[in-house]
CSV table of C-alpha atoms and ligand atoms in Angstrom, one decimal:
chain,number,residue,atom,x,y,z
A,6,MET,CA,-1.9,45.6,43.1
A,7,ARG,CA,-5.3,47.3,45.0
A,8,LYS,CA,-7.3,45.1,47.5
A,9,LYS,CA,-10.7,44.8,45.7
A,10,GLU,CA,-14.0,45.5,48.1
A,11,PRO,CA,-16.4,43.2,48.3
A,12,ILE,CA,-19.0,42.8,46.1
A,13,HIS,CA,-22.1,42.9,48.3
A,14,PRO,CA,-20.7,44.7,51.7
A,15,ASP,CA,-23.8,45.1,53.0
A,16,LYS,CA,-25.2,41.3,52.5
A,17,ASN,CA,-24.4,38.5,55.0
A,18,GLU,CA,-25.8,35.6,53.1
A,19,ILE,CA,-22.6,34.7,51.4
A,20,LEU,CA,-20.4,32.9,54.0
A,21,ILE,CA,-17.2,34.2,54.3
A,22,LEU,CA,-14.9,33.6,57.4
A,23,LYS,CA,-12.8,36.2,58.4
A,24,LYS,CA,-8.9,35.3,58.5
A,25,GLU,CA,-10.1,32.0,56.9
A,26,LYS,CA,-7.4,29.2,56.2
A,27,THR,CA,-7.3,28.4,52.7
A,28,LEU,CA,-5.7,25.4,51.2
A,29,ILE,CA,-4.6,25.2,47.4
A,30,VAL,CA,-3.5,21.7,46.0
A,31,GLY,CA,-1.2,22.1,43.3
A,32,SER,CA,1.9,24.1,42.5
A,33,GLY,CA,2.0,25.3,39.0
A,34,ALA,CA,1.4,28.7,37.2
A,35,ARG,CA,-2.4,27.9,37.3
A,36,GLU,CA,-2.2,27.7,41.0
A,37,HIS,CA,0.2,30.6,41.4
A,38,ALA,CA,-2.6,32.4,39.8
A,39,LEU,CA,-5.2,31.5,42.1
A,40,SER,CA,-3.1,32.1,45.2
A,41,ARG,CA,-2.4,35.7,44.0
A,42,SER,CA,-6.0,36.4,43.1
A,43,ILE,CA,-6.8,34.8,46.7
A,44,PHE,CA,-4.1,37.1,48.6
A,45,LYS,CA,-5.5,40.0,46.8
A,46,SER,CA,-9.1,39.4,48.2
A,47,GLY,CA,-10.4,41.9,50.4
A,48,HIS,CA,-11.1,38.7,52.7
A,49,SER,CA,-8.5,38.0,54.9
A,50,GLN,CA,-7.1,35.0,54.1
A,51,GLU,CA,-4.3,32.6,55.2
A,52,LEU,CA,-3.0,30.5,52.3
A,53,PHE,CA,-1.4,27.0,52.6
A,54,CYS,CA,-0.3,24.8,49.7
A,55,VAL,CA,0.4,21.2,49.4
A,56,GLY,CA,2.3,21.1,46.0
A,57,SER,CA,4.8,18.8,43.9
A,58,ASN,CA,7.5,21.6,43.5
A,59,TYR,CA,8.6,24.6,45.8
A,60,ASN,CA,7.1,27.5,43.5
A,61,PRO,CA,8.6,30.6,44.6
A,62,GLY,CA,5.5,32.6,43.3
A,63,ILE,CA,3.4,30.4,45.9
A,64,THR,CA,5.6,30.3,48.4
A,65,SER,CA,5.9,33.7,48.9
A,66,LEU,CA,2.2,34.1,49.5
A,67,CYS,CA,2.0,31.4,52.0
A,68,SER,CA,1.9,30.6,55.7
A,69,ASP,CA,3.3,27.1,54.9
A,70,PHE,CA,4.1,25.2,51.7
A,71,ILE,CA,4.5,21.2,51.9
A,72,ILE,CA,5.8,18.9,49.0
A,73,ASP,CA,3.8,15.8,49.0
A,74,ASP,CA,1.9,13.4,46.8
A,75,ILE,CA,-1.3,15.7,46.0
A,76,ASN,CA,-3.0,12.9,44.5
A,77,ASN,CA,-3.1,10.8,47.7
A,78,THR,CA,-6.5,11.6,49.5
A,79,LYS,CA,-5.1,10.6,53.1
A,80,THR,CA,-2.1,12.6,52.8
A,81,VAL,CA,-4.1,15.8,51.5
A,82,ALA,CA,-6.7,15.1,54.1
A,83,SER,CA,-4.3,14.6,57.1
A,84,TYR,CA,-2.4,18.1,55.7
A,85,ALA,CA,-5.8,20.0,55.5
A,86,LYS,CA,-6.5,18.7,59.1
A,87,GLN,CA,-3.4,19.9,60.7
A,88,ILE,CA,-3.8,23.2,59.4
A,89,GLY,CA,-7.4,23.5,60.4
A,90,CYS,CA,-8.4,25.0,56.9
A,91,SER,CA,-11.9,25.6,56.1
A,92,LEU,CA,-11.6,26.1,52.2
A,93,ALA,CA,-9.7,24.3,50.0
A,94,ILE,CA,-9.2,25.0,45.9
A,95,ILE,CA,-7.8,21.6,43.8
A,96,GLY,CA,-6.1,22.9,40.9
A,97,PRO,CA,-5.2,20.0,38.5
A,98,GLU,CA,-7.5,17.2,37.2
A,99,ASN,CA,-5.6,14.0,39.1
A,100,PRO,CA,-6.5,15.0,42.8
A,101,LEU,CA,-9.9,15.5,41.8
A,102,GLY,CA,-10.1,11.9,39.8
A,103,GLU,CA,-8.7,10.5,43.0
A,104,GLY,CA,-11.4,11.9,45.3
A,105,VAL,CA,-9.5,14.2,46.9
A,106,SER,CA,-12.6,16.7,47.2
A,107,ASP,CA,-14.4,13.8,48.9
A,108,ALA,CA,-11.9,13.3,51.7
A,109,LEU,CA,-11.5,17.1,52.3
A,110,SER,CA,-15.4,17.6,51.9
A,111,SER,CA,-16.0,14.7,54.4
A,112,LEU,CA,-13.8,16.7,56.8
A,113,GLY,CA,-16.1,19.3,56.5
A,114,ILE,CA,-14.1,21.5,54.4
A,115,ARG,CA,-15.6,23.4,51.7
A,116,VAL,CA,-14.3,22.4,48.5
A,117,VAL,CA,-13.6,24.1,44.8
A,118,GLY,CA,-13.4,21.1,42.7
A,119,PRO,CA,-16.1,18.6,42.0
A,120,THR,CA,-16.3,15.2,43.9
A,121,LYS,CA,-14.6,12.0,42.3
A,122,SER,CA,-18.1,11.1,40.6
A,123,LEU,CA,-18.7,14.5,39.2
A,124,ALA,CA,-15.1,14.9,37.8
A,125,GLN,CA,-15.8,12.0,35.3
A,126,ILE,CA,-16.7,14.7,33.1
A,127,GLU,CA,-13.0,15.2,32.7
A,128,THR,CA,-11.4,12.0,33.9
A,129,SER,CA,-13.5,9.4,31.5
A,130,LYS,CA,-14.0,10.9,27.8
A,131,SER,CA,-16.9,8.2,27.3
A,132,PHE,CA,-18.9,9.3,30.4
A,133,ALA,CA,-18.7,13.0,28.9
A,134,ARG,CA,-19.8,11.7,25.6
A,135,ASN,CA,-22.7,9.6,27.1
A,136,LEU,CA,-23.9,12.1,29.5
A,137,LEU,CA,-24.4,14.6,26.6
A,138,ALA,CA,-26.2,11.9,24.5
A,139,GLU,CA,-28.3,10.9,27.3
A,140,TYR,CA,-29.4,14.2,28.1
A,141,ASN,CA,-29.6,15.5,24.6
A,142,ILE,CA,-27.1,18.2,25.0
A,143,GLU,CA,-26.0,19.7,21.4
A,144,GLY,CA,-22.3,19.6,20.7
A,145,ASN,CA,-21.0,15.8,20.6
A,146,PRO,CA,-19.8,14.6,17.5
A,147,THR,CA,-20.5,11.1,16.5
A,148,TYR,CA,-18.6,8.4,18.4
A,149,ARG,CA,-18.5,5.0,19.7
A,150,THR,CA,-17.3,3.6,22.8
A,151,PHE,CA,-14.9,0.2,23.0
A,152,ASN,CA,-13.5,-1.7,25.5
A,153,SER,CA,-12.4,-4.8,22.7
A,154,MET,CA,-11.6,-4.7,19.0
A,155,ASN,CA,-15.1,-5.6,18.3
A,156,GLY,CA,-16.6,-3.0,15.7
A,157,VAL,CA,-13.3,-0.9,15.8
A,158,ARG,CA,-12.6,-1.3,12.0
A,159,ARG,CA,-16.2,-1.1,11.2
A,160,CYS,CA,-16.3,2.3,13.1
A,161,LEU,CA,-12.9,3.5,11.4
A,162,ASP,CA,-14.4,2.7,8.3
A,163,MET,CA,-17.5,4.6,8.6
A,164,PHE,CA,-15.0,8.0,9.7
A,165,GLY,CA,-12.8,7.5,6.7
A,166,ASN,CA,-9.7,9.8,7.0
A,167,ASP,CA,-11.0,11.9,9.8
A,168,PHE,CA,-11.3,10.2,13.2
A,169,VAL,CA,-10.1,10.7,16.6
A,170,VAL,CA,-9.0,7.8,19.0
A,171,LYS,CA,-9.4,8.9,22.7
A,172,TYR,CA,-8.0,6.6,25.6
A,173,ASP,CA,-10.9,7.0,28.2
A,174,GLY,CA,-9.1,8.3,31.2
A,175,LEU,CA,-6.4,11.1,32.3
A,176,ALA,CA,-3.1,10.9,30.2
A,177,GLY,CA,-1.8,14.2,30.9
A,178,GLY,CA,-3.0,15.4,27.3
A,179,LYS,CA,-1.1,12.4,25.6
A,180,GLY,CA,-4.5,10.5,25.3
A,181,VAL,CA,-5.7,11.7,22.1
A,182,ARG,CA,-4.7,10.5,18.9
A,183,VAL,CA,-5.6,12.4,15.4
A,184,SER,CA,-6.1,10.7,12.0
A,185,GLY,CA,-3.7,12.6,9.7
A,186,GLU,CA,-1.3,13.9,12.7
A,187,HIS,CA,-0.7,10.8,15.0
A,188,PHE,CA,-1.9,8.1,12.3
A,189,LYS,CA,-0.7,8.1,9.0
A,190,SER,CA,-2.8,5.3,8.2
A,191,LYS,CA,-6.2,3.2,9.4
A,192,GLU,CA,-3.7,0.3,10.3
A,193,GLU,CA,-1.7,2.4,12.5
A,194,ALA,CA,-4.9,3.6,14.4
A,195,ILE,CA,-5.8,-0.5,14.9
A,196,LEU,CA,-2.4,-1.0,16.3
A,197,HIS,CA,-3.0,1.5,18.8
A,198,CYS,CA,-6.5,0.4,19.6
A,199,GLN,CA,-4.9,-2.8,19.8
A,200,THR,CA,-2.6,-1.7,22.4
A,201,LEU,CA,-5.4,-0.1,24.4
A,202,VAL,CA,-7.3,-3.1,24.6
A,203,SER,CA,-4.4,-5.4,25.7
A,204,MET,CA,-3.9,-2.9,28.7
A,205,GLY,CA,-7.5,-3.4,29.4
A,206,SER,CA,-8.3,0.3,28.8
A,207,GLU,CA,-11.7,1.7,27.4
A,208,PHE,CA,-11.4,3.9,24.4
A,209,VAL,CA,-13.7,6.3,22.1
A,210,ILE,CA,-13.6,6.8,18.4
A,211,GLU,CA,-15.0,9.9,17.3
A,212,GLU,CA,-15.3,12.1,14.5
A,213,LYS,CA,-12.4,14.5,13.7
A,214,LEU,CA,-13.6,18.2,14.2
A,215,ILE,CA,-12.6,20.7,12.1
A,216,GLY,CA,-12.2,24.4,12.8
A,217,GLU,CA,-10.9,26.8,15.5
A,218,GLU,CA,-10.5,25.6,19.2
A,219,PHE,CA,-11.4,27.7,22.0
A,220,SER,CA,-12.1,27.2,25.9
A,221,LEU,CA,-15.1,28.6,27.9
A,222,MET,CA,-14.8,28.0,31.4
A,223,SER,CA,-17.6,28.7,34.0
A,224,PHE,CA,-18.0,29.1,37.6
A,225,CYS,CA,-20.2,26.8,38.7
A,226,ASP,CA,-22.1,26.0,42.0
A,227,GLY,CA,-24.2,23.2,40.7
A,228,ASN,CA,-27.2,25.6,40.1
A,229,THR,CA,-25.7,28.9,38.9
A,230,LEU,CA,-22.9,29.5,36.2
A,231,ARG,CA,-20.9,32.3,36.0
A,232,HIS,CA,-19.0,32.4,32.6
A,233,MET,CA,-15.3,33.5,32.0
A,234,PRO,CA,-14.0,35.2,28.9
A,235,ALA,CA,-13.4,32.8,26.0
A,236,VAL,CA,-9.9,31.8,25.6
A,237,GLN,CA,-7.8,30.2,22.7
A,238,ASP,CA,-4.7,28.2,23.7
A,239,HIS,CA,-2.0,26.8,21.4
A,240,LYS,CA,-1.2,22.9,22.2
A,241,ARG,CA,1.8,22.8,19.7
A,242,ALA,CA,5.2,23.1,21.0
A,243,TYR,CA,6.3,25.3,18.1
A,244,GLU,CA,5.3,28.1,15.8
A,245,ASN,CA,2.8,27.8,13.3
A,246,ASP,CA,1.4,25.1,15.5
A,247,THR,CA,3.7,22.6,14.3
A,248,GLY,CA,5.6,20.1,16.5
A,249,PRO,CA,4.6,17.8,19.3
A,250,ASN,CA,1.6,18.6,21.4
A,251,THR,CA,2.0,20.2,25.1
A,252,GLY,CA,0.1,21.1,28.0
A,253,GLY,CA,-0.5,24.8,26.4
A,254,MET,CA,2.4,26.9,25.3
A,255,GLY,CA,0.3,30.2,25.3
A,256,THR,CA,-3.3,31.8,25.3
A,257,TYR,CA,-5.2,34.9,24.4
A,258,SER,CA,-8.4,36.6,24.9
A,259,ASP,CA,-10.1,39.6,23.4
A,260,ARG,CA,-11.4,42.7,25.3
A,261,ASP,CA,-14.7,41.7,24.5
A,262,HIS,CA,-14.4,38.4,26.3
A,263,SER,CA,-14.8,36.8,23.0
A,264,LEU,CA,-12.4,35.6,20.3
A,265,PRO,CA,-12.0,37.3,16.9
A,266,PHE,CA,-13.3,34.3,15.1
A,267,LEU,CA,-16.2,33.8,17.4
A,268,ASN,CA,-19.7,35.4,17.2
A,269,GLN,CA,-22.2,36.0,20.1
A,270,GLU,CA,-24.1,33.2,19.0
A,271,ASP,CA,-21.1,30.7,19.2
A,272,ILE,CA,-20.3,32.0,22.8
A,273,GLU,CA,-24.1,31.5,24.1
A,274,LYS,CA,-23.8,28.4,22.4
A,275,ALA,CA,-20.8,27.0,24.3
A,276,GLN,CA,-22.2,28.8,27.5
A,277,MET,CA,-25.7,27.0,27.2
A,278,ILE,CA,-23.9,23.4,26.7
A,279,ASN,CA,-21.9,24.2,29.9
A,280,GLU,CA,-25.5,25.3,31.9
A,281,LYS,CA,-26.9,21.8,30.4
A,282,THR,CA,-24.0,19.8,31.3
A,283,ALA,CA,-24.0,21.0,34.7
A,284,GLU,CA,-27.6,20.3,35.2
A,285,ALA,CA,-27.4,16.9,33.9
A,286,LEU,CA,-24.4,16.1,36.1
A,287,LYS,CA,-26.9,17.4,39.1
A,288,HIS,CA,-29.9,15.2,37.9
A,289,LYS,CA,-27.5,12.1,37.3
A,290,PHE,CA,-25.7,12.1,40.9
A,291,ARG,CA,-28.2,14.1,42.7
A,292,GLN,CA,-24.9,16.4,43.6
A,293,ASN,CA,-24.4,19.7,42.9
A,294,TYR,CA,-21.1,20.6,40.6
A,295,LYS,CA,-19.0,23.0,42.8
A,296,GLY,CA,-16.1,24.3,40.8
A,297,ILE,CA,-14.7,25.2,37.1
A,298,LEU,CA,-16.6,23.6,34.4
A,299,TYR,CA,-14.3,24.1,31.6
A,300,GLY,CA,-15.2,23.1,27.9
A,301,GLY,CA,-13.0,22.7,25.3
A,302,PHE,CA,-15.0,23.7,22.0
A,303,MET,CA,-14.7,23.6,18.5
A,304,CYS,CA,-16.3,26.1,16.3
A,305,THR,CA,-16.8,24.1,13.0
A,306,SER,CA,-18.9,24.8,9.8
A,307,ASN,CA,-21.4,23.0,11.7
A,308,GLY,CA,-21.6,24.9,14.7
A,309,ILE,CA,-20.2,24.4,18.0
A,310,LYS,CA,-18.9,21.0,19.0
A,311,LEU,CA,-17.6,19.9,22.4
A,312,ILE,CA,-14.0,18.5,22.0
A,313,GLU,CA,-13.6,17.4,25.9
A,314,TYR,CA,-14.5,18.8,29.4
A,315,ASN,CA,-12.1,19.5,32.2
A,316,ALA,CA,-13.2,19.9,35.9
A,317,ARG,CA,-10.9,22.6,36.5
A,318,PHE,CA,-9.5,25.8,35.2
A,319,GLY,CA,-7.1,25.4,32.3
A,320,ASP,CA,-3.6,26.0,32.3
A,321,PRO,CA,-2.6,28.6,30.8
A,322,GLU,CA,-6.3,29.9,30.6
A,323,ALA,CA,-6.2,30.7,34.2
A,324,MET,CA,-3.7,33.5,34.0
A,325,ASN,CA,-5.6,34.8,31.4
A,326,VAL,CA,-9.0,35.1,33.1
A,327,LEU,CA,-7.8,35.6,36.6
A,328,SER,CA,-5.5,38.6,35.6
A,329,ILE,CA,-8.9,40.6,34.6
A,330,LEU,CA,-11.1,39.4,37.3
A,331,ASP,CA,-12.8,42.4,38.5
A,332,SER,CA,-14.6,40.6,41.3
A,333,ASP,CA,-13.3,39.2,44.6
A,334,LEU,CA,-12.4,35.4,43.9
A,335,VAL,CA,-12.9,34.7,47.5
A,336,GLU,CA,-16.2,35.8,47.3
A,337,ILE,CA,-17.0,33.8,44.5
A,338,PHE,CA,-15.3,30.7,45.9
A,339,SER,CA,-17.4,31.0,48.8
A,340,ALA,CA,-20.7,31.5,47.1
A,341,ILE,CA,-19.8,28.3,45.2
A,342,THR,CA,-19.3,26.3,47.8
A,343,THR,CA,-22.6,27.4,49.7
A,344,GLU,CA,-24.5,27.3,46.4
A,345,LYS,CA,-24.8,31.2,46.4
A,346,LEU,CA,-23.3,31.8,43.3
A,347,HIS,CA,-26.7,33.5,42.0
A,348,GLN,CA,-25.9,36.5,44.2
A,349,VAL,CA,-22.6,37.0,43.0
A,350,ASP,CA,-21.9,39.5,40.1
A,351,VAL,CA,-18.9,38.0,38.5
A,352,ARG,CA,-17.2,40.8,36.5
A,353,PHE,CA,-14.0,40.9,34.4
A,354,LEU,CA,-12.3,43.8,33.0
A,355,ASN,CA,-12.5,44.7,29.4
A,356,LYS,CA,-9.1,44.2,28.4
A,357,ALA,CA,-7.7,41.5,25.7
A,358,THR,CA,-4.8,39.3,27.5
A,359,VAL,CA,-2.1,37.5,26.0
A,360,CYS,CA,-0.1,34.8,28.0
A,361,LYS,CA,3.0,33.2,26.8
A,362,TYR,CA,5.0,30.5,28.5
A,363,ALA,CA,8.8,29.9,28.6
A,364,VAL,CA,9.5,26.0,28.6
A,365,PRO,CA,13.0,24.4,28.6
A,366,LYS,CA,14.9,23.5,25.8
A,367,GLY,CA,14.1,19.9,24.8
A,368,TYR,CA,10.3,20.4,25.9
A,369,PRO,CA,8.5,18.1,25.7
A,370,ALA,CA,10.2,15.2,24.8
A,371,SER,CA,13.5,15.5,26.2
A,372,PRO,CA,13.5,18.9,28.1
A,373,LEU,CA,16.7,20.3,29.9
A,374,LYS,CA,16.2,19.9,33.9
A,375,GLY,CA,17.7,21.6,36.8
A,376,LYS,CA,19.3,24.8,34.7
A,377,LYS,CA,19.2,27.9,36.3
A,378,ILE,CA,16.9,30.7,35.2
A,379,ASP,CA,16.9,34.5,36.0
A,380,VAL,CA,13.6,36.4,36.1
A,381,SER,CA,15.3,39.5,37.5
A,382,SER,CA,14.9,41.6,34.5
A,383,VAL,CA,11.0,41.3,34.0
A,384,VAL,CA,9.9,45.0,34.5
A,385,ASP,CA,6.2,43.8,35.7
A,386,PRO,CA,6.5,41.1,38.3
A,387,ASP,CA,2.6,41.1,38.6
A,388,GLY,CA,2.3,39.7,35.2
A,389,LEU,CA,4.8,37.0,35.9
A,390,PHE,CA,3.7,33.4,37.0
A,391,PHE,CA,6.0,30.5,38.1
A,392,ALA,CA,5.2,27.0,37.1
A,393,SER,CA,8.0,23.9,36.8
A,394,VAL,CA,10.3,26.1,39.1
A,395,ASP,CA,12.3,25.4,42.1
A,396,THR,CA,15.1,26.9,44.2
A,397,LYS,CA,18.5,25.2,44.9
A,398,ASN,CA,21.2,27.3,46.9
A,399,ARG,CA,18.9,30.4,46.6
A,400,THR,CA,18.9,30.4,42.7
A,401,LEU,CA,15.8,29.7,40.4
A,402,ILE,CA,16.0,26.5,38.4
A,403,GLU,CA,13.7,25.2,36.1
A,404,THR,CA,12.5,21.6,36.8
A,405,GLY,CA,11.7,20.1,33.2
A,406,SER,CA,8.1,21.2,32.4
A,407,ARG,CA,6.6,24.7,31.3
A,408,THR,CA,8.6,27.0,33.3
A,409,VAL,CA,7.1,30.7,33.7
A,410,ALA,CA,4.3,32.3,32.3
A,411,PHE,CA,3.9,36.1,31.5
A,412,VAL,CA,0.8,37.7,30.9
A,413,GLY,CA,0.1,41.0,28.8
A,414,ILE,CA,-3.0,43.1,29.6
A,415,ALA,CA,-3.8,46.0,27.1
A,416,ASN,CA,-6.6,47.2,25.1
A,417,SER,CA,-6.1,45.0,22.1
A,418,ILE,CA,-4.7,41.5,21.6
A,419,THR,CA,-1.9,42.8,19.6
A,420,GLU,CA,-0.8,45.5,22.5
A,421,ALA,CA,-1.0,42.5,25.0
A,422,GLU,CA,1.1,40.4,22.7
A,423,LYS,CA,3.6,43.2,22.3
A,424,ILE,CA,3.9,42.9,26.4
A,425,ALA,CA,3.8,39.3,26.8
A,426,GLU,CA,6.5,38.9,24.3
A,427,SER,CA,9.1,41.8,25.5
A,428,GLU,CA,8.5,40.3,29.3
A,429,ILE,CA,8.8,36.7,28.1
A,430,CYS,CA,12.2,37.6,26.5
A,431,ARG,CA,13.5,39.2,29.8
A,432,VAL,CA,13.6,35.8,31.4
A,433,GLN,CA,16.8,34.3,31.0
A,434,GLY,CA,18.0,30.7,30.7
A,435,PRO,CA,18.0,27.7,28.5
A,436,LEU,CA,14.6,28.1,27.4
A,437,PHE,CA,12.3,29.0,24.3
A,438,HIS,CA,8.6,30.3,23.9
A,439,ARG,CA,6.6,30.9,21.1
A,440,LYS,CA,6.8,34.0,19.4
A,441,ASP,CA,3.7,33.9,17.3
A,442,ILE,CA,1.1,33.4,19.8
A,443,GLY,CA,-1.2,36.6,19.8
A,444,THR,CA,0.3,38.3,17.1
A,445,LYS,CA,-1.9,39.8,14.2
A,446,LYS,CA,-0.8,37.2,11.8
A,447,LEU,CA,-1.6,34.4,13.7
A,448,VAL,CA,-5.0,35.7,14.9
A,449,GLN,CA,-5.9,36.6,11.1
A,450,LYS,CA,-4.9,33.1,10.1
A,451,ARG,CA,-7.5,31.9,13.0
A,452,ILE,CA,-10.2,34.4,11.4
A,453,LYS,CA,-9.4,33.5,7.5
A,454,ASN,CA,-9.5,29.6,8.5
A,455,MET,CA,-13.1,30.3,10.2
A,456,GLU,CA,-14.6,32.6,7.4
A,457,SER,CA,-13.8,29.7,4.9
A,458,LEU,CA,-15.3,27.2,7.3
A,459,ARG,CA,-18.9,29.1,7.8
B,292,LIG,N1,-5.1,24.3,28.5
B,292,LIG,C1,-5.2,23.1,28.7
B,292,LIG,C2,-5.8,22.4,29.8
B,292,LIG,O1,-5.4,23.3,30.7
B,292,LIG,O2,-5.7,21.1,29.7
C-alpha cells in the first residue's frame, strides 16, 4: 500500500507532530484497521497499543503492545505517560464509558474519543432519546423511560405488539429485547422489566422500528462533521438473518457511498441528525464532541429514525470505510483534536466494499476457544483484519469471539462479495461465516423490503 500525501502539504494550521507517538486503546479488528491506516499515513507515527489480546496484526505495526485492563483509567493513563504519547485513539465503547478519554486529556494528550459525559450518547439509551427530544431533533421513535414498574404495563399496552425494551447502559449488544423476537408475549416483557428494576437498572420502552437498518458514521471535532459512507451490518449469526444476535457478522457499502435501498434524501436526513446531535451535545455540555459519532438508523415507511447512537467506529463498519479512505487518517485525527476538521477534505474512493467475519464454531453462545487457525492461504493480506486472535507457541489461535475479517473492494457490491467470500473461505480452522452477506439475493431482498414499505 502506498503512503499517502498530506492533503494540504502547504498548510501549517493543522498540528501534525513529526514522529508522533500514538496510542491505540483496544485490540480488535476495528483497532487493527485503525492501526493499519495510521501506519500508512504520510505523517510519521510510532504506534503503541494497550489491548486485551495480542492481536498479531496490531503487534506487527507497533513499537510496543501491552495487555492490560483497557477500561481502567489509571492503567491506561499510566501507560500513556510512560510511553510519552501525544495522540490517543480509543476504539471500543467501554473505555469511553469509564472516562479513559478524560484521563488521557488531563495529561495533555490529544484524544480521538469523547469524554465520559459526551459518551453518554452511547452509554445511556435514555440520555440519547432525551437529548433528541430536548433539542427537537428528528428521528426519535415514541419512547418512555423507567426506573420502576410504574406505568410499564400501560406503556406496553400503548405500543400493542410492536415494542422494544432497552437496558439503559452498555451491555455488549445484549441490552436490547424486541417483541416478536425475544419476547413471545407482553408478560415475558413485564418479567424482563421486573428483573431490570430488581437490579436497580433504568430502561427505555419504545416503538419497534420496522424497515432497513444502516450505519452512518461521522468524523466530528465538535463543530464540523465529515460523513463517512453508509454501511449495512448483519447482526444475526446465521444466514437469512436467523439465529442469535452477535457483534456483527459482516457489512457492505456501495460505490456511491450509499446503500441500494436508500435515496439521497435518506442519507442527507441521517447526516443532518448526526450534525444536530453534535451541536446539541456541545450546547448541553459546553464541550466539543471529538471523535466518531455513529448513528444507527432505520429507514422506515415514516422516514429515517434513530435506533441508537454509538460514540466510536462500528465494528465491522470501520473496516469498510477505512479500507477506502483516500485521505490521511492521521491528518483527520489531528484535525479532530485541534478543532480544525473544517480545513480537511475527507475523501473516500468510489468503491463498493463487503466485509465478512469468520467466527468460532458455537459463536456466540458457546464458542470454541483456543483452536488453531491458519490464514496463510489468504491471497491479499491487505484485506485481512485480525480480531479475537492470539499466538501460542508461534501458532495463531482463536480466542472465542469474532476471529478474522476480510474486506473485498470492487466496483460493485456483487464483485466485492465474491472477493470477500473466496478470501474468508481460505482461512482454515473450526470457524464459520455468513455466505449470504453482500450477495445479490440478500441485497435484492433489502431493496424489495424497502420498496414495499415506502
Ligand atoms: N456494528 C455494530 C457496532 O459496532 O456496534
